[in-house]
PDB file of C-alpha atoms in Angstrom:
ATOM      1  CA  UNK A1441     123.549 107.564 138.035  1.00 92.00           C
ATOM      2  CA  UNK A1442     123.438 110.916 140.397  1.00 96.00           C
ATOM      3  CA  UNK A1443     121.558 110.049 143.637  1.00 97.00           C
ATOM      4  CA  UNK A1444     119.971 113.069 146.322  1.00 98.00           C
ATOM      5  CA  UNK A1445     120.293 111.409 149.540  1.00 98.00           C
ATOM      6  CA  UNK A1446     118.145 112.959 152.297  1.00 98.00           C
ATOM      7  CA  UNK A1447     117.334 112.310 155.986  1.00 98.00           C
ATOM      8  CA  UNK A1448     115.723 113.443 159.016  1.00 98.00           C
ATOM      9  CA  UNK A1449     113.053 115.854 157.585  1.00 98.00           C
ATOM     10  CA  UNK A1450     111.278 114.807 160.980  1.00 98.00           C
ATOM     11  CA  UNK A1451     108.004 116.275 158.969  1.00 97.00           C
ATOM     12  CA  UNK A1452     109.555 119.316 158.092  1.00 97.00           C
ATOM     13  CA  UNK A1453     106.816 120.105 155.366  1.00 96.00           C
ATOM     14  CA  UNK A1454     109.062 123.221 153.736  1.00 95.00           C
ATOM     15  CA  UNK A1455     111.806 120.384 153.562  1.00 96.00           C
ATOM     16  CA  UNK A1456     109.380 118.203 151.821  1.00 97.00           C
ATOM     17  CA  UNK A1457     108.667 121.273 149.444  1.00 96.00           C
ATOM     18  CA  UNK A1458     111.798 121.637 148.570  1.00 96.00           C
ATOM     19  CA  UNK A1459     112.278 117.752 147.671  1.00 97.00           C
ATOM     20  CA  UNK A1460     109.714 117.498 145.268  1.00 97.00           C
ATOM     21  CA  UNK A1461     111.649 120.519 144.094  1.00 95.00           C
ATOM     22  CA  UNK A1462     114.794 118.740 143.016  1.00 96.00           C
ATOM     23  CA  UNK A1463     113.827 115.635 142.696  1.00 96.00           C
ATOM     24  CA  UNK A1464     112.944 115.618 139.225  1.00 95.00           C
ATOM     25  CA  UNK A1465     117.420 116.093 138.314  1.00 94.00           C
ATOM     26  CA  UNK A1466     118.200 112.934 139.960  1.00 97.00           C
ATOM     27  CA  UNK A1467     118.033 109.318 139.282  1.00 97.00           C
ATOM     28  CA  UNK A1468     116.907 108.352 142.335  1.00 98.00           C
ATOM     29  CA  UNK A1469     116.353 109.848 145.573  1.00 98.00           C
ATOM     30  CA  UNK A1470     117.313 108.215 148.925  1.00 98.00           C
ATOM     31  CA  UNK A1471     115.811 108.828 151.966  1.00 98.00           C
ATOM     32  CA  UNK A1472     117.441 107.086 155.188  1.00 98.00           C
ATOM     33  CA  UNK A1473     114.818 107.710 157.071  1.00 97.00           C
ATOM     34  CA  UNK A1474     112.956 109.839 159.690  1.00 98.00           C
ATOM     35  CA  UNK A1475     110.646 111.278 157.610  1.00 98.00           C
ATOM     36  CA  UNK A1476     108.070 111.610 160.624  1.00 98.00           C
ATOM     37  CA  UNK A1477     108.582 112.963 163.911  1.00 97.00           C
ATOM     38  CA  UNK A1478     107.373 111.745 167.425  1.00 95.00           C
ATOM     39  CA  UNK A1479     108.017 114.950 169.138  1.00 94.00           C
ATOM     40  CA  UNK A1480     105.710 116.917 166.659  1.00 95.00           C
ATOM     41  CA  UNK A1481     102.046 118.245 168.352  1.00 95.00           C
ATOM     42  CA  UNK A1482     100.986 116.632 165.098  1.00 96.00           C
ATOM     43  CA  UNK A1483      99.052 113.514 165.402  1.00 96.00           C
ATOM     44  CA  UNK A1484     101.683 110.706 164.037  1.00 96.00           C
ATOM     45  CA  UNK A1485      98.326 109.434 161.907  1.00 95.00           C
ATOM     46  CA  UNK A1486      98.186 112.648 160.269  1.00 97.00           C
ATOM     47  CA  UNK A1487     101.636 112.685 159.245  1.00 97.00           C
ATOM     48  CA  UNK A1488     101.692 109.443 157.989  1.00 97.00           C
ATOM     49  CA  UNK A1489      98.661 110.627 155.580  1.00 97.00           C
ATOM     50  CA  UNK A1490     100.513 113.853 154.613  1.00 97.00           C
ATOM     51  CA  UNK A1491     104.101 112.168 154.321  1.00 98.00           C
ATOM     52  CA  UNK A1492     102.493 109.642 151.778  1.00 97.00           C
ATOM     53  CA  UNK A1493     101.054 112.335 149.930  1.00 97.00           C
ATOM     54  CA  UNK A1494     104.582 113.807 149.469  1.00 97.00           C
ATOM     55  CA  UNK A1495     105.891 110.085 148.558  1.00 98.00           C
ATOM     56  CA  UNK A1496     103.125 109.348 146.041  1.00 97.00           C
ATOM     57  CA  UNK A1497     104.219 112.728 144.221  1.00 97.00           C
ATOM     58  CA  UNK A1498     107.872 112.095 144.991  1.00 98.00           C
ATOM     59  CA  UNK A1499     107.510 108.466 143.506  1.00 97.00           C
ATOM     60  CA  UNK A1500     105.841 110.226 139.929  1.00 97.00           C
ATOM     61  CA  UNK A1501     108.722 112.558 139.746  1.00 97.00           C
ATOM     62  CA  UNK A1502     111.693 109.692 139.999  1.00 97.00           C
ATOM     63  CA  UNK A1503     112.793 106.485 141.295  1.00 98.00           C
ATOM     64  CA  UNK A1504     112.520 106.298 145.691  1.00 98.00           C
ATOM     65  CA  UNK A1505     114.420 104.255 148.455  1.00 98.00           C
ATOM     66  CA  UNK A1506     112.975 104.558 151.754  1.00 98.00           C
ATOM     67  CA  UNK A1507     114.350 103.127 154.835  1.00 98.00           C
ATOM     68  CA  UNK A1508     112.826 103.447 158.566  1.00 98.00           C
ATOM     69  CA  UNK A1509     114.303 105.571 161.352  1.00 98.00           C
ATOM     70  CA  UNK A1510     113.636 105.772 165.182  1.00 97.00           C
ATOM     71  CA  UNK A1511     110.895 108.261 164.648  1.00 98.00           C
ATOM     72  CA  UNK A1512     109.256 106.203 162.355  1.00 97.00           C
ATOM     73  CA  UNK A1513     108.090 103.757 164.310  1.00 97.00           C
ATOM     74  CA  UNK A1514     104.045 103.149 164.472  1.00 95.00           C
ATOM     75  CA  UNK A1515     103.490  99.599 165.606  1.00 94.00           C
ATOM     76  CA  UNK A1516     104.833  96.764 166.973  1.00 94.00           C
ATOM     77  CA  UNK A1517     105.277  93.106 165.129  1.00 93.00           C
ATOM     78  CA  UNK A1518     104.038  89.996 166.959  1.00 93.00           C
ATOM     79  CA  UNK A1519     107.435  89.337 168.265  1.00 93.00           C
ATOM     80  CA  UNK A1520     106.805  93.223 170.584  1.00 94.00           C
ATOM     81  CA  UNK A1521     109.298  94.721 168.699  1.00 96.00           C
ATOM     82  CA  UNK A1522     108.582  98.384 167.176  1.00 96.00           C
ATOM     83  CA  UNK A1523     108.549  98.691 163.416  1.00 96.00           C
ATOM     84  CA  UNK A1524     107.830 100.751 161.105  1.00 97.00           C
ATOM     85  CA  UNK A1525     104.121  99.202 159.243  1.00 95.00           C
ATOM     86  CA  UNK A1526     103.845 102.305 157.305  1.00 97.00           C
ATOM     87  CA  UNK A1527     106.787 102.386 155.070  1.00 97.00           C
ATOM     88  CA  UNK A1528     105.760  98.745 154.223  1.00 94.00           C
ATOM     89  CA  UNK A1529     102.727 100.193 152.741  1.00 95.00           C
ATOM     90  CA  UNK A1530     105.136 102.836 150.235  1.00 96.00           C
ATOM     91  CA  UNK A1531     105.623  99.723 148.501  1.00 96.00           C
ATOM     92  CA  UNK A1532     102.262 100.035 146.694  1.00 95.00           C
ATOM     93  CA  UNK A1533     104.052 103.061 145.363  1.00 96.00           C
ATOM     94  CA  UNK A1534     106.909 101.328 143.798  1.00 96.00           C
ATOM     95  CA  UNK A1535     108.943 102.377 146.532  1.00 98.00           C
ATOM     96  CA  UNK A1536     112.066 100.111 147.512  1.00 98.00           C
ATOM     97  CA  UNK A1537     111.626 100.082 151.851  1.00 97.00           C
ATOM     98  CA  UNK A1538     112.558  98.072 154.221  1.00 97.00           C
ATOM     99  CA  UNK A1539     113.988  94.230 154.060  1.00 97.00           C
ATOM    100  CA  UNK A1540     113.507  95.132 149.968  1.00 97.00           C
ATOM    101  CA  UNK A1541     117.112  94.433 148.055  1.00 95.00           C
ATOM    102  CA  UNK A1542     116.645  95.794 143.996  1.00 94.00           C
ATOM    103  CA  UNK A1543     119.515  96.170 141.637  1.00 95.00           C
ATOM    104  CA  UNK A1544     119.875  99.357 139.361  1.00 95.00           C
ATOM    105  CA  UNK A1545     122.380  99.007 136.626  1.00 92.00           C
ATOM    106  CA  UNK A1546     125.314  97.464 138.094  1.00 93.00           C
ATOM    107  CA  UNK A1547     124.252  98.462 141.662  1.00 96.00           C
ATOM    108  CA  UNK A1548     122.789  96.514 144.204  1.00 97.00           C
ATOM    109  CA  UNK A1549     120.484  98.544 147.013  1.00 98.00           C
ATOM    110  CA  UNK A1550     119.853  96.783 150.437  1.00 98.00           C
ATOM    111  CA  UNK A1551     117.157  98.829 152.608  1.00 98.00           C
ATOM    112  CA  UNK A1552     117.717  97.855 156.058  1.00 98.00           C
ATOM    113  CA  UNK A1553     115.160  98.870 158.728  1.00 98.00           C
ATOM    114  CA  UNK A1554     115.488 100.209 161.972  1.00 98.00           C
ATOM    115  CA  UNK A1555     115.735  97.370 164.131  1.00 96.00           C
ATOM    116  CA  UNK A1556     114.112  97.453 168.640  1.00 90.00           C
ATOM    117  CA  UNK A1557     115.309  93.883 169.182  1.00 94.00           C
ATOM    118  CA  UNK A1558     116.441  90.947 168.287  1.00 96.00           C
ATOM    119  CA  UNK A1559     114.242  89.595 166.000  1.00 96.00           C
ATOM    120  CA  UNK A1560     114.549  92.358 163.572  1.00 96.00           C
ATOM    121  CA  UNK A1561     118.411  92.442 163.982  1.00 97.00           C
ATOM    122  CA  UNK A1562     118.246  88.564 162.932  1.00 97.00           C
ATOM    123  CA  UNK A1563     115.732  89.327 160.305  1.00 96.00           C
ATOM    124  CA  UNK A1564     118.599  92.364 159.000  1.00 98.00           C
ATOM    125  CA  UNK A1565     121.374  89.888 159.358  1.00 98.00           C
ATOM    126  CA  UNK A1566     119.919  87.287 157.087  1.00 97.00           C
ATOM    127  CA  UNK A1567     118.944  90.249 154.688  1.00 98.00           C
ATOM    128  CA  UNK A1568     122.385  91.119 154.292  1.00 98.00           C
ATOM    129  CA  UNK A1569     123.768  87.356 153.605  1.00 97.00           C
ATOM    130  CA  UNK A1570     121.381  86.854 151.239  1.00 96.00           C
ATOM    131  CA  UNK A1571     122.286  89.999 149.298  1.00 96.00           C
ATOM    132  CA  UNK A1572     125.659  89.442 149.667  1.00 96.00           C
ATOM    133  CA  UNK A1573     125.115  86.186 147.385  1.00 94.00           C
ATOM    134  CA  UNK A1574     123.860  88.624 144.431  1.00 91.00           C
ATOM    135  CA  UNK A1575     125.973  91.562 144.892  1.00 89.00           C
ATOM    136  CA  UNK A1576     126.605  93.471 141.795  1.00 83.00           C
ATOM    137  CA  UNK A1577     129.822  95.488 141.074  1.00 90.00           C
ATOM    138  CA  UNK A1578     128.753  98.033 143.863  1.00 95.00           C
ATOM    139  CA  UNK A1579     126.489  97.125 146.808  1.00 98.00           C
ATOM    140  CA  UNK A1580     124.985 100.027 148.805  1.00 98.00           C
ATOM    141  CA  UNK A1581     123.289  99.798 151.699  1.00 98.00           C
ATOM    142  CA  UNK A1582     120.756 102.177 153.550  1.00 98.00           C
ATOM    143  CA  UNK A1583     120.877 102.184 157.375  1.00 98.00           C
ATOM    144  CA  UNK A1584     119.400 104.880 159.481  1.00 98.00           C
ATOM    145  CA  UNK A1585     121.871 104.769 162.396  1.00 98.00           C
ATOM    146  CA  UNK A1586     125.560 105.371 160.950  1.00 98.00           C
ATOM    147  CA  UNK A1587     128.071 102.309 162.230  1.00 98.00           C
ATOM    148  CA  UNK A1588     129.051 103.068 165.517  1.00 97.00           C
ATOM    149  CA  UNK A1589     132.631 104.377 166.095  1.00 97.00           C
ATOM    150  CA  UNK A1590     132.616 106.484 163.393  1.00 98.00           C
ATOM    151  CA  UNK A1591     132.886 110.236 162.762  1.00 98.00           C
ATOM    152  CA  UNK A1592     129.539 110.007 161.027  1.00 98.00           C
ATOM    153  CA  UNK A1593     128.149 109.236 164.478  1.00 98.00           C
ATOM    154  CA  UNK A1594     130.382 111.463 166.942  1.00 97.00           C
ATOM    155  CA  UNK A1595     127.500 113.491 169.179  1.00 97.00           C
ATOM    156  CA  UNK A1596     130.451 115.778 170.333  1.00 96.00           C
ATOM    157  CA  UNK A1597     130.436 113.837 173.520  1.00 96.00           C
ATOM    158  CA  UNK A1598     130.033 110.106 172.921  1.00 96.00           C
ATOM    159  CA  UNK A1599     129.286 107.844 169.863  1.00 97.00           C
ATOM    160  CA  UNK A1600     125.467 107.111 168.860  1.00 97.00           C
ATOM    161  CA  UNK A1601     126.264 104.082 165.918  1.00 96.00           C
ATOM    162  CA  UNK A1602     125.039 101.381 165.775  1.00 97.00           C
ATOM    163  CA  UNK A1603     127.948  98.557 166.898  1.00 97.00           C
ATOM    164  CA  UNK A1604     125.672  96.005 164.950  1.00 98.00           C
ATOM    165  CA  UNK A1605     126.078  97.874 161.694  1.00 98.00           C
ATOM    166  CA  UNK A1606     129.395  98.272 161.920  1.00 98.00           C
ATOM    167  CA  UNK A1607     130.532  94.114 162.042  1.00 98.00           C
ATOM    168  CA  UNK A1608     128.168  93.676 159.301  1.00 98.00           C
ATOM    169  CA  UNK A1609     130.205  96.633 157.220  1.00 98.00           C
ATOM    170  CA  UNK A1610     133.358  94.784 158.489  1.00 97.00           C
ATOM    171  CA  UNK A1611     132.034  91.030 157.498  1.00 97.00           C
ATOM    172  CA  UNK A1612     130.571  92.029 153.442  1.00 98.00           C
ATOM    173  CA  UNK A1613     132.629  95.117 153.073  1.00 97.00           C
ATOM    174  CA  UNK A1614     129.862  96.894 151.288  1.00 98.00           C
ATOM    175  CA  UNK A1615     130.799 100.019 148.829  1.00 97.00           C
ATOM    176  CA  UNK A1616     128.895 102.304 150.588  1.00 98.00           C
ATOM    177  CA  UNK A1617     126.512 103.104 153.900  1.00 98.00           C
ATOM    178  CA  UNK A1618     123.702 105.847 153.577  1.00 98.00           C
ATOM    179  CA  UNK A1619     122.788 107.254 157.236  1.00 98.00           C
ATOM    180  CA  UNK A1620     121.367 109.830 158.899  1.00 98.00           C
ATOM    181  CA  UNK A1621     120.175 109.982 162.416  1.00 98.00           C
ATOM    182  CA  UNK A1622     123.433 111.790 164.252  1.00 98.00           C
ATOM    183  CA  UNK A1623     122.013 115.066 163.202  1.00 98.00           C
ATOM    184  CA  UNK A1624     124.855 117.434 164.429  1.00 97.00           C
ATOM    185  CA  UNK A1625     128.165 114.818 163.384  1.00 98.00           C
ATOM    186  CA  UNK A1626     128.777 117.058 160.339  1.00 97.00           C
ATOM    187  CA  UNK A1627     128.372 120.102 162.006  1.00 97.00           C
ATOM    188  CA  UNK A1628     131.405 119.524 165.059  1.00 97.00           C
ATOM    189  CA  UNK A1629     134.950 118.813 165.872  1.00 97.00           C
ATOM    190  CA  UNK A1630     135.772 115.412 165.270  1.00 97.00           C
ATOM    191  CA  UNK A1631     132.562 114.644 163.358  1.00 98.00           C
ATOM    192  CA  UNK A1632     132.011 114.182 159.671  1.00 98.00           C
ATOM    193  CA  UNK A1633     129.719 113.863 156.819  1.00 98.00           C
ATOM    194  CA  UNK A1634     131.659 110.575 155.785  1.00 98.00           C
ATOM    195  CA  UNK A1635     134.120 108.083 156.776  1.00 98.00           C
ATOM    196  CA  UNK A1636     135.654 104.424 155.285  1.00 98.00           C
ATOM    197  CA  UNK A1637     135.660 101.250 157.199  1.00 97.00           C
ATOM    198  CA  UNK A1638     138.145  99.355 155.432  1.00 96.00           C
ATOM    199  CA  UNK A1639     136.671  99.205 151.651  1.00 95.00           C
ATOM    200  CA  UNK A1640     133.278 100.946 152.710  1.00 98.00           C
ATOM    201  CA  UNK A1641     132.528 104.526 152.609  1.00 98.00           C
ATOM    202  CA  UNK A1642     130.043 105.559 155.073  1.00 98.00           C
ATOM    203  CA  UNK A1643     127.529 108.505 154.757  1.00 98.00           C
ATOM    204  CA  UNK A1644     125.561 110.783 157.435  1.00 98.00           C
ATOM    205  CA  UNK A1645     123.778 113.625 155.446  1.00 98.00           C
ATOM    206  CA  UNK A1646     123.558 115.397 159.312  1.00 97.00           C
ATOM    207  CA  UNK A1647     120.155 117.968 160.019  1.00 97.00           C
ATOM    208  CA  UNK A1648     119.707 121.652 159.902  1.00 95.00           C
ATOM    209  CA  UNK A1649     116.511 123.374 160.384  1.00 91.00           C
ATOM    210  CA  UNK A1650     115.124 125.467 157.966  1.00 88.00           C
ATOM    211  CA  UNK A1651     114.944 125.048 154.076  1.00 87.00           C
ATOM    212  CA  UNK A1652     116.544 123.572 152.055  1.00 93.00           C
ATOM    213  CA  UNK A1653     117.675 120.250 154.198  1.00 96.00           C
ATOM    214  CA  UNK A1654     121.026 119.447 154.343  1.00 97.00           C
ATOM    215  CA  UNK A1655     121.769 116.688 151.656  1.00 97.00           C
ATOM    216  CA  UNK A1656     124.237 114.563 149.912  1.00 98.00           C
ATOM    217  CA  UNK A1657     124.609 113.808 146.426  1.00 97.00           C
ATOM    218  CA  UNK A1658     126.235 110.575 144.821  1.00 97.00           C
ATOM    219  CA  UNK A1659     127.435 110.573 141.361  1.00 96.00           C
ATOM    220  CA  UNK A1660     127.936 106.830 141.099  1.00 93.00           C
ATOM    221  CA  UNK A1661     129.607 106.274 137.645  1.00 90.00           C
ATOM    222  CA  UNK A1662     132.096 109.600 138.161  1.00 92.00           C
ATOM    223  CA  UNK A1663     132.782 108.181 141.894  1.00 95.00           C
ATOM    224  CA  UNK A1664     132.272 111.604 143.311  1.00 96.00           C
ATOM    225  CA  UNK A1665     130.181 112.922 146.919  1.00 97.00           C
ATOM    226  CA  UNK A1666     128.972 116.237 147.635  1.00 97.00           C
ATOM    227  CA  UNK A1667     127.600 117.288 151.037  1.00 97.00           C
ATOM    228  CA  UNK A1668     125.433 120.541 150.912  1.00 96.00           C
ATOM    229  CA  UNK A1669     124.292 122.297 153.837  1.00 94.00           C
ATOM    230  CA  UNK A1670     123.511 125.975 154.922  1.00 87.00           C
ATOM    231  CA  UNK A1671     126.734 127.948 153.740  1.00 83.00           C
ATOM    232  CA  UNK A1672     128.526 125.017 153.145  1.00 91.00           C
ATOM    233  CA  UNK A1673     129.474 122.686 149.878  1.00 94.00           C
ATOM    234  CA  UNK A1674     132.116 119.893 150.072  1.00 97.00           C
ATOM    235  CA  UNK A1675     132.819 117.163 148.191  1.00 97.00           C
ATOM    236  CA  UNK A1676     135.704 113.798 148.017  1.00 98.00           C
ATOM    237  CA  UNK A1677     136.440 111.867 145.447  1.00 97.00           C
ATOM    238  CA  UNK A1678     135.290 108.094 146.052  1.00 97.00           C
ATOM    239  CA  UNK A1679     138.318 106.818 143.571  1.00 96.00           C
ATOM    240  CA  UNK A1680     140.793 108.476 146.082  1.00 95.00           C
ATOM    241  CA  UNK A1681     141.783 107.162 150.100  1.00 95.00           C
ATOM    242  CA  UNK A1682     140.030 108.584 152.520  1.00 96.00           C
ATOM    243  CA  UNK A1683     141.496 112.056 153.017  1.00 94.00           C
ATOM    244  CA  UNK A1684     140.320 114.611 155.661  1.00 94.00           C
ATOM    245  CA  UNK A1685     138.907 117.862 155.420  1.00 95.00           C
ATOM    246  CA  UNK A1686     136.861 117.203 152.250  1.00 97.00           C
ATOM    247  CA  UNK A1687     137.470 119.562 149.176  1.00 96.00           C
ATOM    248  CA  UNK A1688     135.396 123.071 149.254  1.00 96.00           C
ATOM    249  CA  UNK A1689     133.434 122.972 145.887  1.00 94.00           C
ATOM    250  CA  UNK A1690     135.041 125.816 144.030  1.00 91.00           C
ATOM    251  CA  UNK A1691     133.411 125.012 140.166  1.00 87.00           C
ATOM    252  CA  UNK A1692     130.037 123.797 141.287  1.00 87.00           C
ATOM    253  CA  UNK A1693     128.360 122.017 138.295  1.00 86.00           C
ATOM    254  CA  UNK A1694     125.475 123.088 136.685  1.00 88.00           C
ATOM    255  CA  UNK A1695     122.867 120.940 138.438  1.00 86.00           C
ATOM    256  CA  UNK A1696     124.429 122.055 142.017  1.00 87.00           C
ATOM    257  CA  UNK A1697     124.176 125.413 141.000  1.00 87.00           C
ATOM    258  CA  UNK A1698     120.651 124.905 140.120  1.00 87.00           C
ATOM    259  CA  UNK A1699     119.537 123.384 143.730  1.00 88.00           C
ATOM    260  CA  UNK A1700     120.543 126.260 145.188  1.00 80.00           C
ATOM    261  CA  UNK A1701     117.808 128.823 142.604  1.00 81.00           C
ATOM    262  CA  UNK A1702     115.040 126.533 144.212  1.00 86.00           C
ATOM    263  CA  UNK A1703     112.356 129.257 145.215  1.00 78.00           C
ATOM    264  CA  UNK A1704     111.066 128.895 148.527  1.00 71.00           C
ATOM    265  CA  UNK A1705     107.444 128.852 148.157  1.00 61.00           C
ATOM    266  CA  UNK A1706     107.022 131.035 151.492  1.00 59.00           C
ATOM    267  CA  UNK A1707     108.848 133.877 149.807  1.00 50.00           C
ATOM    268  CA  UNK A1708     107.971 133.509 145.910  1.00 49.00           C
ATOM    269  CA  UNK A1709     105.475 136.408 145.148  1.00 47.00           C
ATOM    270  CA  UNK A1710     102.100 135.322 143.526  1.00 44.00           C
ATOM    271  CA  UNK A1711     102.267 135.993 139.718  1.00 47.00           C
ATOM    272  CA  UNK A1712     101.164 139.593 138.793  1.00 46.00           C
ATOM    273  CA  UNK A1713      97.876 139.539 137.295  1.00 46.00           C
ATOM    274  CA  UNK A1714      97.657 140.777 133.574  1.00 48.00           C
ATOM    275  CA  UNK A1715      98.599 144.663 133.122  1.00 52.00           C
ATOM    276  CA  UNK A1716      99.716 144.447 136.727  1.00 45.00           C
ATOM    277  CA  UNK A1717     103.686 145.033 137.676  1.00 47.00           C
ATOM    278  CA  UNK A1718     105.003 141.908 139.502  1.00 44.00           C
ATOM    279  CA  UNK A1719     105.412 142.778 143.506  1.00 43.00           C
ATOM    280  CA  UNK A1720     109.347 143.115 144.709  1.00 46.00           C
TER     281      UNK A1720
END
């Protein structure tokens, strides 16, 4: 099973794009939310309509988990607490979202959602015990906020995990964590891409502007990671300890090499018409 895990598109549309793009190589696509953005001039009902637009094509193309972020956040429950109503809704899709556990050959996916009190941290707590009774051979959960602590969620000047999420890593030892949300933690000194806590590794995919978005892919079965940003392709072996820096890719496989011959729509010329020579 190879897995695209994205976050933090914060409504970047050419991001979006450029999903649909790929999506069609991978088994399933993960996205650890923040697909909207509250700083956008954009009204947040109007990207809710476009971003489920983009899902209902993603969702044709192959199988989607979808988790809430921060900026994701439309309503709150009747507890006051801020959640996330209209990723609840993706499920009409056949999207897995929030509070939804679903098992894919011998792995078991937990979607947590971002949690603005205590009601929701309870609600994630019990999520996670119950899971924990059916937990295949690997259990992966999906978590917005990285566990705090953690290279995954250095800011360069303090940590910005969640301290929650990291004594629920340390009580069910989980395979693997899928975050996003620290945007620049891959990018600086003493941040990272990915960590372990004991027998869990622990993702951050990290955010660049521009197109393509930075992104991780999981080949489950080979037990390999590759982070791909601007400039930049890493990967570590998942069968190995944790070592530090990760690998450079130096023989990129052939579906790597094709996610980076994605055209950009912006700058792919409009088809010659016939007798016509095709614009430079």
């Amino acid at each position: 099973m190879r897995c695209l895990v994205v976050a933090d598109l914060h409504y970047s549309l050419p991001q979006f794009d450029w999903l649909l793009r790929a999506a069609p190589q991978f088994d399933l696509v993960i996205f650890a939310g923040d697909a909207l953005d509250i700083a956008s001039a954009v009204d947040f009902r109007a990207q809710i309509l476009v971003v489920r637009k983009y899902l209902t094509r993603l969702s044709g193309l192959t199988r989607v988990i979808l988790c809430s972020g921060n900026h994701d956040l439309d309503e709150r429950n009747a507890d006051g607490e801020k959640i996330a109503r209209w990723i609840a809704d993706m499920r009409d899709l056949g999207i897995a979202c929030d509070g939804d556990s679903l098992v894919i050959g011998d792995t078991l996916f937990t979607v947590c959602p971002w949690w603005d009190g205590p009601k929701v941290k309870e609600r994630i707590d019990l999520q996670l015990r119950e899971a924990a009774m059916r937990r295949a051979s690997r259990w992966i959960w999906v978590h917005h906020a990285p566990p705090a602590n953690s290279p995954t969620s250095w800011g360069g000047k303090r940590f910005f995990g969640d301290a929650e999420l990291k004594q629920w890593i340390e009580r069910h030892q989980p395979s693997m964590v899928i975050s996003g949300h620290v945007h620049q933690s891959p990018f600086i000194p003493d941040g990272s891409w990915f960590d372990r806590l004991g027998a869990t590794w622990t993702f951050n995919t990290g955010r660049l502007p521009g197109r393509p978005p930075t992104h991780i892919v999981l080949e489950i079965e080979r037990g390999a990671a590759f982070w791909l940003a601007a400039g930049e392709e890493q990967w570590i072996d998942l069968n190995s300890p944790l070592q530090r820096p990760a690998a450079p890719v130096t023989d990129p496989p052939a579906w790597l090499a094709s996610l980076g011959r994605i055209p950009d729509p912006i700058y792919t010329p409009p088809p010659a018409a016939p007798g016509e020579p095709r614009p430079n």
